XYZ file of C-alpha atoms in Angstrom:
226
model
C 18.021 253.737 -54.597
C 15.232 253.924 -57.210
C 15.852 251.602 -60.445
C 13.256 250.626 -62.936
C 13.456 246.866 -62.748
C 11.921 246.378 -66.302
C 8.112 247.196 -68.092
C 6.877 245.840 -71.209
C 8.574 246.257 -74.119
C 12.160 245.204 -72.047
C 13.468 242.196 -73.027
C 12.149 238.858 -71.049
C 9.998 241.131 -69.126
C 6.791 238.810 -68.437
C 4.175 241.753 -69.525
C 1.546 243.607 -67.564
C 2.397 242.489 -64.009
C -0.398 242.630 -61.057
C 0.603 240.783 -58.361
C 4.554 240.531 -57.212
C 6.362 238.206 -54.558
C 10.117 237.371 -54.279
C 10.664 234.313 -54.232
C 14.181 234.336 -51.798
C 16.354 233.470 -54.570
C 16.414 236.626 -56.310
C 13.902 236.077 -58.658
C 9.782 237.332 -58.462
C 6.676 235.324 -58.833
C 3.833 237.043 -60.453
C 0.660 237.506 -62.012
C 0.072 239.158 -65.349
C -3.397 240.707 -66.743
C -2.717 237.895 -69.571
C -4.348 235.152 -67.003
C -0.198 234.132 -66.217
C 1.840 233.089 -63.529
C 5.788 233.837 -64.000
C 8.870 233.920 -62.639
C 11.038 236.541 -63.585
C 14.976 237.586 -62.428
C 14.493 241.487 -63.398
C 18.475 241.404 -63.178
C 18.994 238.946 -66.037
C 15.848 240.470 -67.880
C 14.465 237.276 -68.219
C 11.372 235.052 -67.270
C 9.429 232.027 -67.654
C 5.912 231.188 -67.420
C 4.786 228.979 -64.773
C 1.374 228.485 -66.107
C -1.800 230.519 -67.814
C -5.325 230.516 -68.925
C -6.645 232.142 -65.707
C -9.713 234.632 -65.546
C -8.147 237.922 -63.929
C -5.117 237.560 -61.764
C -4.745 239.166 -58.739
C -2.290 238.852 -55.413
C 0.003 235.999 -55.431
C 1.835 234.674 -52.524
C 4.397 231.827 -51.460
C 4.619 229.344 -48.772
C 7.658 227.759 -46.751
C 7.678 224.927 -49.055
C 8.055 227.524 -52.176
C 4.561 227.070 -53.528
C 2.935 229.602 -54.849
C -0.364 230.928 -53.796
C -2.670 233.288 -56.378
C -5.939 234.688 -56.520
C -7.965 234.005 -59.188
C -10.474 237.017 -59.728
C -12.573 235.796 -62.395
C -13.747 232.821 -60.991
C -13.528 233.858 -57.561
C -11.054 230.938 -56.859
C -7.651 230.731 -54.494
C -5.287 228.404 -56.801
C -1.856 226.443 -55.710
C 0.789 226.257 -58.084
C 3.346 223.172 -56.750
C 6.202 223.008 -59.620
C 3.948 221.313 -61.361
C -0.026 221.131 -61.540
C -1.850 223.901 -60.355
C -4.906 222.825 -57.690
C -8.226 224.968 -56.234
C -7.330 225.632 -53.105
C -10.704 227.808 -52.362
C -13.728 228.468 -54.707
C -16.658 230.800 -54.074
C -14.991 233.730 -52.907
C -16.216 237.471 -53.821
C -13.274 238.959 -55.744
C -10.469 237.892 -54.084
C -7.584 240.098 -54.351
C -4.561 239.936 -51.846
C -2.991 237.028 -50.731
C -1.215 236.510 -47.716
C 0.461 233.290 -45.541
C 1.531 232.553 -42.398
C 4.324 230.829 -40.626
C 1.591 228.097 -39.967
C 0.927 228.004 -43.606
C -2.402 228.860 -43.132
C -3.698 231.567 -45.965
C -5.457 235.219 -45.598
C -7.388 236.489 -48.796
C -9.337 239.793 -49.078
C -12.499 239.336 -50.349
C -12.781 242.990 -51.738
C -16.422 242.322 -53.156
C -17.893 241.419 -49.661
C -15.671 243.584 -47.852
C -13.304 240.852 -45.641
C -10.578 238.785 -44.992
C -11.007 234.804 -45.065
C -8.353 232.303 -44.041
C -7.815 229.065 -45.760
C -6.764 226.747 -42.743
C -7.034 222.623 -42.775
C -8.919 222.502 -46.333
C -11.795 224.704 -44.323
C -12.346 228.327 -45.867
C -13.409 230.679 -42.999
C -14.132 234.440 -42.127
C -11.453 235.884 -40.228
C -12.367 239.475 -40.463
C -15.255 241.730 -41.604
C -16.466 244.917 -42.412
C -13.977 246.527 -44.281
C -14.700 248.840 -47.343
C -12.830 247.037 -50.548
C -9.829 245.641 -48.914
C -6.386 245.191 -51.882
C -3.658 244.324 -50.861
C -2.191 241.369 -47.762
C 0.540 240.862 -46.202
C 2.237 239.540 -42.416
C 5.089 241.085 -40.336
C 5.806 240.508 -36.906
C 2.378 238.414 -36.110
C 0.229 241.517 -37.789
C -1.670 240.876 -40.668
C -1.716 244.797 -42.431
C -4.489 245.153 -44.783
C -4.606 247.434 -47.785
C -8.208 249.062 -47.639
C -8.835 250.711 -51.154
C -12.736 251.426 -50.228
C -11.498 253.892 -46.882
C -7.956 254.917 -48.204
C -6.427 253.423 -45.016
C -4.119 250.321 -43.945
C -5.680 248.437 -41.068
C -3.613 246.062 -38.684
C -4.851 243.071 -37.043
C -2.597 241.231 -34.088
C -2.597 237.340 -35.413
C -2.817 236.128 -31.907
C -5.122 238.215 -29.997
C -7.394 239.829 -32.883
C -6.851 243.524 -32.072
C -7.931 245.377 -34.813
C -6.585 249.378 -35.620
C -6.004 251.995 -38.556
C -2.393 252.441 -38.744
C -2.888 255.339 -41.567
C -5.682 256.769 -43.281
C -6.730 259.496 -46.186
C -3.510 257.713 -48.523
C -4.006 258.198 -52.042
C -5.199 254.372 -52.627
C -8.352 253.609 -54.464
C -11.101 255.132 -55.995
C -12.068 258.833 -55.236
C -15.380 258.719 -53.133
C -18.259 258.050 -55.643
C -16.398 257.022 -58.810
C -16.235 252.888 -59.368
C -13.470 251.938 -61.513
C -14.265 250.477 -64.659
C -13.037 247.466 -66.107
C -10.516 248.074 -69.374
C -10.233 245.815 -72.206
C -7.630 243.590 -73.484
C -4.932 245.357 -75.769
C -5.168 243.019 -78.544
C -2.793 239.990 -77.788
C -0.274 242.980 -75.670
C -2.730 242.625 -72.290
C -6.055 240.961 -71.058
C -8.532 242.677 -69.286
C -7.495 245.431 -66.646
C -8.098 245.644 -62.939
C -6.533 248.120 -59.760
C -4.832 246.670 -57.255
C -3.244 248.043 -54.650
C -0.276 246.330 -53.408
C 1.650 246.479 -49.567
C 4.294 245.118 -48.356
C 6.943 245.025 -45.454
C 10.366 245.112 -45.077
C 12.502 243.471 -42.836
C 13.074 246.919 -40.607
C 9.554 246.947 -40.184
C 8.123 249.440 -42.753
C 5.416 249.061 -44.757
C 5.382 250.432 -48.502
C 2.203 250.576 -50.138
C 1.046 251.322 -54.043
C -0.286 254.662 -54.102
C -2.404 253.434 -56.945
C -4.454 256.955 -56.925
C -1.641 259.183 -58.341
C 1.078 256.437 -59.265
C 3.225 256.723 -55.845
C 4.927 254.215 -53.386
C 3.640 255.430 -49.712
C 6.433 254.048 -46.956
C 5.050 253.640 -43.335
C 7.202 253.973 -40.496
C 6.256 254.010 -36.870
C 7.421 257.354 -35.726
C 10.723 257.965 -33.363
């Protein structure tokens, strides 16, 4: 059942959205490309910022206590929104882009600038996997962490507990054609801040994964096959 939830000229939509996580109560957290973090109910067409002023918003997640999790492009920072203040949670990364967290609470971010995953576990900020191409988009289902690989046009999987890595799909329309490097767009005047791809995945609770076909403006569901 396809509906359009909102876009940006509906009323209390939050604007140009990037990143987007429920938040279990019927409402979604995201980021905007006007440095914001929202909440919005898309069935009451309303919403209300969390907090702004943030260099190029990316993935945002949320934890079991309800935090939420973002990525911080700009500055190359992982940032914790509590209800209330908003703390660095990593700094230093290389364009960070998708978010992801355990049942642990420990948190997965793609690096898409130096092509891997780190996890943020114990206040330490570690490499959990390397050499991928420009990896998007994060996000965990049944102990697999599936990774949305812009640079090879693939979704990887990695097992959680024993590290087994494999490419689930490959040649999707995600990304960049070979050779061409998007550019970085402009604000729109006070309407948008600057604009970055992203390409988004994530699971349901039967198992499939949908991912944003972000090279010809699809959704791309993955099933494992009868």
């Amino acid at each position: 059942d396809l509906r359009q939830a909102g876009f940006l000229f509906f009323p209390g939509y939050p604007g140009y959205t990037r990143g987007v996580v429920s938040d279990g109560s019927g409402a979604w957290i995201v980021t905007t490309s006007n440095g914001q973090l929202a909440r919005t109910w898309p069935n009451e067409m309303r919403s209300e910022e969390l907090c702004n002023g943030f260099d190029l918003l990316m993935g945002v997640a949320v934890n079991a206590n309800g935090d939420a999790i973002f990525a911080e492009y700009g500055t190359g920072k992982v940032l914790g929104w509590n209800g209330g203040g908003v703390e660095t949670l990593a700094e230093g990364l290389q364009g960070p882009t998708g978010l992801a967290v355990d049942d642990s609470g420990a948190i997965y971010v793609a690096e898409k600038n130096a092509g891997k995953i780190s996890i943020i576990r114990g206040g330490r900020l570690d490499t959990f996997a390397e050499n991928l191409a420009k990896p998007h988009g994060l996000c965990i289902a049944n102990d697999t962490l599936y990774i949305a690989d812009a640079g090879s046009h693939s979704v990887v999987a990695i097992d959680l507990n024993s590290g087994a890595r494999r490419v689930i799909a490959s040649s999707l329309p995600i990304g960049a054609p070979p050779g061409v490097e998007p550019k970085l767009l402009g604000a729109i005047g006070d309407m948008a801040g600057p604009m970055l791809s992203f390409t988004g995945i994530t699971a349901a609770k039967n198992g499939s994964l949908y991912v944003a076909g972000d090279a010809e403006g699809s959704v791309i569901k993955l099933q494992k096959r009868k």
